[in-house]
PDB file of C-alpha atoms in Angstrom:
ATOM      1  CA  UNK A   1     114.065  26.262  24.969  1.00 43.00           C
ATOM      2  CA  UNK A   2     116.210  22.565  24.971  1.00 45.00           C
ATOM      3  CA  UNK A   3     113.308  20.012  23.659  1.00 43.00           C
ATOM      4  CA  UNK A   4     115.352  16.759  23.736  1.00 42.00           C
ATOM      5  CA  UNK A   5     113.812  13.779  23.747  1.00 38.00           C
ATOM      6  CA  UNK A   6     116.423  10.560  23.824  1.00 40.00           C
ATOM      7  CA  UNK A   7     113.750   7.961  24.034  1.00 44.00           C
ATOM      8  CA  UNK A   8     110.745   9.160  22.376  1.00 51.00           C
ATOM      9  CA  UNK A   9     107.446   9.170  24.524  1.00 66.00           C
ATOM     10  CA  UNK A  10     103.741   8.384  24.126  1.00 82.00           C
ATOM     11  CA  UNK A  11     101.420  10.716  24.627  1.00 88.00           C
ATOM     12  CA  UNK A  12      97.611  11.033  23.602  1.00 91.00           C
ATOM     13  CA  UNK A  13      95.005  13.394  23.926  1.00 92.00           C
ATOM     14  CA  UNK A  14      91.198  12.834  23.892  1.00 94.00           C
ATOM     15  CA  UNK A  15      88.912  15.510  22.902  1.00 94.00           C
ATOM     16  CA  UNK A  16      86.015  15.894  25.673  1.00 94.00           C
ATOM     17  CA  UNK A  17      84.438  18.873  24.094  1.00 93.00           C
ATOM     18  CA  UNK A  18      84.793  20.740  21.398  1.00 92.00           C
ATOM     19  CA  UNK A  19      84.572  20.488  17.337  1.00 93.00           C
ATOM     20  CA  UNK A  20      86.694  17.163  17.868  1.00 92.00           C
ATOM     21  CA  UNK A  21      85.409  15.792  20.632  1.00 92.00           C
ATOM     22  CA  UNK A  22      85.607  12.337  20.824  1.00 92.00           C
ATOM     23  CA  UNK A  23      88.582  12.419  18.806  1.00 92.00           C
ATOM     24  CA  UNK A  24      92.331  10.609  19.556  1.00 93.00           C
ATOM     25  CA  UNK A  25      95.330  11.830  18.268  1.00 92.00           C
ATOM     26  CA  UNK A  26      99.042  10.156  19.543  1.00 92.00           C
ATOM     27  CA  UNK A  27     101.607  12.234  20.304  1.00 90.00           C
ATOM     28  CA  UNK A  28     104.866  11.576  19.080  1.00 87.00           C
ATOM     29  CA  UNK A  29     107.037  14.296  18.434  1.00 90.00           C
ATOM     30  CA  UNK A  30     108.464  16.407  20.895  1.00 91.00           C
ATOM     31  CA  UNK A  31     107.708  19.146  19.876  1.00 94.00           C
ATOM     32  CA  UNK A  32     103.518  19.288  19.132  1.00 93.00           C
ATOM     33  CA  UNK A  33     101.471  22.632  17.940  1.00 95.00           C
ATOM     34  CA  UNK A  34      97.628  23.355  18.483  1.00 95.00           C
ATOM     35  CA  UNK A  35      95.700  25.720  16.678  1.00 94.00           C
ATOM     36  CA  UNK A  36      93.609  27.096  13.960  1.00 93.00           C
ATOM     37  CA  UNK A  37      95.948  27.463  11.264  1.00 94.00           C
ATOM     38  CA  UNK A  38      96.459  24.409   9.203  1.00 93.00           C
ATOM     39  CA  UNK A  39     100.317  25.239   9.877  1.00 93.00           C
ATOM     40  CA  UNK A  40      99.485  23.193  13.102  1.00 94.00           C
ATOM     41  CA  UNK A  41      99.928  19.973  13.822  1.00 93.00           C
ATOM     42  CA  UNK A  42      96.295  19.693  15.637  1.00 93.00           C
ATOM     43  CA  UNK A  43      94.107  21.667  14.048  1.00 93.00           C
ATOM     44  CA  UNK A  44      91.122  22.774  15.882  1.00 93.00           C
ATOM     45  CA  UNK A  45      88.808  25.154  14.342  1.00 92.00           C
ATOM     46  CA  UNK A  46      86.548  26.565  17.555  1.00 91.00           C
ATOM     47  CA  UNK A  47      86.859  30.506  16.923  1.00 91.00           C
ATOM     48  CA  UNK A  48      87.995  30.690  20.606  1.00 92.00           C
ATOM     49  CA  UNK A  49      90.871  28.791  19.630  1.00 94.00           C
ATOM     50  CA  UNK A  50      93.687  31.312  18.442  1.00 94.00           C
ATOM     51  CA  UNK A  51      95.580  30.698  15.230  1.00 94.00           C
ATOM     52  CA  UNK A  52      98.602  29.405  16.934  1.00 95.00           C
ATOM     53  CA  UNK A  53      96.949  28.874  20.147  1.00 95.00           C
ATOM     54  CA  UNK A  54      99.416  26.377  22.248  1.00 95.00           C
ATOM     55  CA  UNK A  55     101.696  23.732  21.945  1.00 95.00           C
ATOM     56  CA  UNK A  56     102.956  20.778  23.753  1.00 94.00           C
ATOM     57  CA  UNK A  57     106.503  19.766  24.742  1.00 93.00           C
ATOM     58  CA  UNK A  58     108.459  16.473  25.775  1.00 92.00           C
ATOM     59  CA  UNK A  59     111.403  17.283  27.416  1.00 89.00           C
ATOM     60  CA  UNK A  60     112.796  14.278  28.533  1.00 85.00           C
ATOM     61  CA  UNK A  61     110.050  12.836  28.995  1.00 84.00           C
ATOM     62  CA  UNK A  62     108.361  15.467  31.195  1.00 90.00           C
ATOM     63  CA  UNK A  63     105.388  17.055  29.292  1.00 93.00           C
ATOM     64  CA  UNK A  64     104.354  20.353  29.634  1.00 94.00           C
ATOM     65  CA  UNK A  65     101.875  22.812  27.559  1.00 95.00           C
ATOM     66  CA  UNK A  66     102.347  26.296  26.987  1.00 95.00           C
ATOM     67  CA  UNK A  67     100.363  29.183  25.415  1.00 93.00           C
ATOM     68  CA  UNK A  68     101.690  31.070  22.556  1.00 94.00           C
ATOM     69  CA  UNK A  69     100.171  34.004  23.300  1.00 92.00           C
ATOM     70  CA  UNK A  70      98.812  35.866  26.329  1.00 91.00           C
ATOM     71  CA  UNK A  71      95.885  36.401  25.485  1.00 93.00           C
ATOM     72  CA  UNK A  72      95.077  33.151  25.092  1.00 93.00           C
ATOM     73  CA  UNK A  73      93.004  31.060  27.296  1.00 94.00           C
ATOM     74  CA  UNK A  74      94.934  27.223  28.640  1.00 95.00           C
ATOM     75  CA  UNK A  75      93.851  25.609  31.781  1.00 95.00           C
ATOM     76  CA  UNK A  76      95.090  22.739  33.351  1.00 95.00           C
ATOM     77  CA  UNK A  77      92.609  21.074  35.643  1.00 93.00           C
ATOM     78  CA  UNK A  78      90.387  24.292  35.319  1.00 91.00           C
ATOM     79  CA  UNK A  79      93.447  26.745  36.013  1.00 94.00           C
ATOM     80  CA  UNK A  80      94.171  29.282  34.225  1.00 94.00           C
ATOM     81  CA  UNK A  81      98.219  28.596  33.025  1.00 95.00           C
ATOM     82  CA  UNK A  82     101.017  30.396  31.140  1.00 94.00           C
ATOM     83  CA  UNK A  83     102.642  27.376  31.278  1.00 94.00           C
ATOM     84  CA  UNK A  84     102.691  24.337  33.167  1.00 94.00           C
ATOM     85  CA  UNK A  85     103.726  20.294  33.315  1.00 94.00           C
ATOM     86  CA  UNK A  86     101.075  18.307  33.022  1.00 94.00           C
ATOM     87  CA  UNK A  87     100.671  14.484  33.735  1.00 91.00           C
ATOM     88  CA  UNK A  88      98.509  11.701  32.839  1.00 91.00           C
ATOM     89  CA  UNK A  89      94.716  12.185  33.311  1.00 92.00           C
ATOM     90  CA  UNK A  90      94.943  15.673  33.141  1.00 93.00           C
ATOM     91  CA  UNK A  91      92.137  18.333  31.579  1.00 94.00           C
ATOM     92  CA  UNK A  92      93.734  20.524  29.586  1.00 95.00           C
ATOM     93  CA  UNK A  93      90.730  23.126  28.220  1.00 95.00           C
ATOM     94  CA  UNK A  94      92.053  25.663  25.215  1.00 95.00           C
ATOM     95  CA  UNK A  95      89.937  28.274  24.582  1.00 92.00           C
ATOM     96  CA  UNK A  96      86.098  29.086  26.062  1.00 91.00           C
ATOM     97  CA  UNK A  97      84.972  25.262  24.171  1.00 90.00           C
ATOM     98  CA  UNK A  98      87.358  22.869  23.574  1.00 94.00           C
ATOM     99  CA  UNK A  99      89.369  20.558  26.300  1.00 94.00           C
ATOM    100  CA  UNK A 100      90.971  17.198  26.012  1.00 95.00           C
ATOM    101  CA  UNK A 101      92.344  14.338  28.398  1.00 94.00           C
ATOM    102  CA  UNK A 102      96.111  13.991  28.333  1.00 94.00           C
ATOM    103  CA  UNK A 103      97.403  10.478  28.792  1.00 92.00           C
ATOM    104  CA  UNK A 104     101.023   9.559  28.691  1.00 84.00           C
ATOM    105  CA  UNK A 105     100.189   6.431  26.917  1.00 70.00           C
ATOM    106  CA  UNK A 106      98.005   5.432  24.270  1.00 45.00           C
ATOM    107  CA  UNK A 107      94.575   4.128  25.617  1.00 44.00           C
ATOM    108  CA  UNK A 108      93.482   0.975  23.666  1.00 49.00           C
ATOM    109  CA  UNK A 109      90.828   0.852  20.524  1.00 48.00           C
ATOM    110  CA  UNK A 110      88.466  -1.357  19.406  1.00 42.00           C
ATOM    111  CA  UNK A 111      88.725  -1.655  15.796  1.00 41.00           C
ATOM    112  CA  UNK A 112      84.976  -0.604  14.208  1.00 42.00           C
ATOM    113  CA  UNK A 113      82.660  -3.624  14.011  1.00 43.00           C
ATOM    114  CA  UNK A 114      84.561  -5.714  15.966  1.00 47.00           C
ATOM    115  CA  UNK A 115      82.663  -7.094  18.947  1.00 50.00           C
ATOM    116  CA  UNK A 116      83.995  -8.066  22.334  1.00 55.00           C
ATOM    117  CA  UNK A 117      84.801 -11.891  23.040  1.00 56.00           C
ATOM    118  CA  UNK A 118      81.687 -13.085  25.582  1.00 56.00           C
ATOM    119  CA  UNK A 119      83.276 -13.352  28.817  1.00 57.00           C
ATOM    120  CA  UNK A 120      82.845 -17.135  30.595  1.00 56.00           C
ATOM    121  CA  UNK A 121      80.965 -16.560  33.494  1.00 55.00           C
ATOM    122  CA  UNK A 122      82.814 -20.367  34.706  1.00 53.00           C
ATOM    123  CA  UNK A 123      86.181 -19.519  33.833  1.00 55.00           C
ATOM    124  CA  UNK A 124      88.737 -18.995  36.649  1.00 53.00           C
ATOM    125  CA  UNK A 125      86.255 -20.832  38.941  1.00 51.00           C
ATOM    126  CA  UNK A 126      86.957 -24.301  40.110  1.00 51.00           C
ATOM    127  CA  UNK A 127      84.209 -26.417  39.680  1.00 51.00           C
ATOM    128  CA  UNK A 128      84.370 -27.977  42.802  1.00 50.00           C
ATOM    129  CA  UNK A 129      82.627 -24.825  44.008  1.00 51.00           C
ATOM    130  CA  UNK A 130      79.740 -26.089  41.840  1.00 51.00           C
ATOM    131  CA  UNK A 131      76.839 -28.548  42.310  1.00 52.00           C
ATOM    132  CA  UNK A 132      75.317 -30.122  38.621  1.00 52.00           C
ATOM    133  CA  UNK A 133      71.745 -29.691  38.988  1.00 51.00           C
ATOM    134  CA  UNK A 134      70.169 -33.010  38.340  1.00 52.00           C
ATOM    135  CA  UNK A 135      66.247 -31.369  37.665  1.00 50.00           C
ATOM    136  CA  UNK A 136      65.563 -29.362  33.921  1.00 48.00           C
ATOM    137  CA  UNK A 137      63.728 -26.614  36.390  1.00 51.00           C
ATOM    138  CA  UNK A 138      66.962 -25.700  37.346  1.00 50.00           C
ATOM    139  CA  UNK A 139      70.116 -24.297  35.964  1.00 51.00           C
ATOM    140  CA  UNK A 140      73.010 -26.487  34.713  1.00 52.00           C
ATOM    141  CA  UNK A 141      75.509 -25.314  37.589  1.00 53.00           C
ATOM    142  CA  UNK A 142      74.443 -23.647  40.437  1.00 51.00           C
ATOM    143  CA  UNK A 143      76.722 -21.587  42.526  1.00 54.00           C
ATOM    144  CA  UNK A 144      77.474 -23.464  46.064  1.00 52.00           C
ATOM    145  CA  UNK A 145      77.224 -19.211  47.805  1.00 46.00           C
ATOM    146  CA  UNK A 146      73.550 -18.805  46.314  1.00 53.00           C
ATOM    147  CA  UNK A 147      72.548 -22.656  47.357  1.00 53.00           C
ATOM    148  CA  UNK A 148      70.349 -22.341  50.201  1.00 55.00           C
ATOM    149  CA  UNK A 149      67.154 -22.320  47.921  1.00 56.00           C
ATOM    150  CA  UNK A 150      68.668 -25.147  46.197  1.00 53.00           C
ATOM    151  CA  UNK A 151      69.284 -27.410  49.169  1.00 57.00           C
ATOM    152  CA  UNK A 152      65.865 -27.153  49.831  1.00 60.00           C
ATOM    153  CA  UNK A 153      64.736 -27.863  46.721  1.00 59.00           C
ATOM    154  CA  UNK A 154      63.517 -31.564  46.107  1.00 61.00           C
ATOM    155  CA  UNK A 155      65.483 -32.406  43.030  1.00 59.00           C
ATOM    156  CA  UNK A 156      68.561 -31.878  45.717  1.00 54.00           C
ATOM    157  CA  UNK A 157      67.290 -33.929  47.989  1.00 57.00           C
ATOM    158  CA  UNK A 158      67.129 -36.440  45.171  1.00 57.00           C
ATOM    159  CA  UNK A 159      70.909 -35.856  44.035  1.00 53.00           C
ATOM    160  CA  UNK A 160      71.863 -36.365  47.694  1.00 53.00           C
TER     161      UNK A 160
END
């Protein structure tokens, strides 16, 4: 088989199920080996996963997976496959246990114990679209779409 691969591409897999599930791994080479054996480059040790069960292949950047054996079990999207390309957001299940989700690119990570930055519930909103509330019963800005109960309110009455 010709693997070339002139401009290297990103894969990634994500392990649904499976002794790694809820793992990543990037795929870089074109070239990429699944198994058992620690001869692989993803190891995977579910006993329904062969020894040298299947490997992955960039050619050009088309990817494909193909089993190394036929007895082996590889679906794609819950078919059964000798070989087949596969794309992004695929299901690719090896064995009776273990599938993953192929993605052509990397999907982003939080780094652990980093926390999200709070979101601005006024940002990208004109305030002009916004009446100050002039009474401490109500909120600071009130949303001109949700201001029917606040029109009738007396503290608007006031502010008129």
């Amino acid at each position: 088989m010709n693997v070339v691969n002139r401009s290297p591409g990103v894969g990634s897999i994500r392990f649904l199920t499976g002794p790694l599930a809820g793992s990543i791994y990037q795929i870089t080479k074109p070239l990429t080996t699944i198994g058992r054996e620690p001869d692989n480059d993803i190891i995977i040790s579910d006993p329904s996963v062969s020894r040298q069960h299947a490997r992955l292949v960039n050619n050009r950047g088309q990817w494909s997976i193909e089993k190394l054996a036929p007895q082996n079990l590889v679906t794609v999207n819950q078919r059964d496959v000798q070989q087949a390309t596969i794309s992004d957001r695929d299901t690719i299940g090896l064995g009776s246990g273990t599938t993953f989700l192929f993605s052509q690119s990397l999907p982003r990570r939080r780094s652990v114990g980093s926390n999200p930055r709070p979101r601005n519930p006024l940002r990208n909103r004109s305030h002009r679209n916004y009446l100050p509330a002039r009474s401490a019963r109500l909120p600071t800005f009130i949303p001109l779409a949700t201001s029917r109960a606040f029109k009738l309110h007396p503290a608007y009455q006031r502010w008129r």
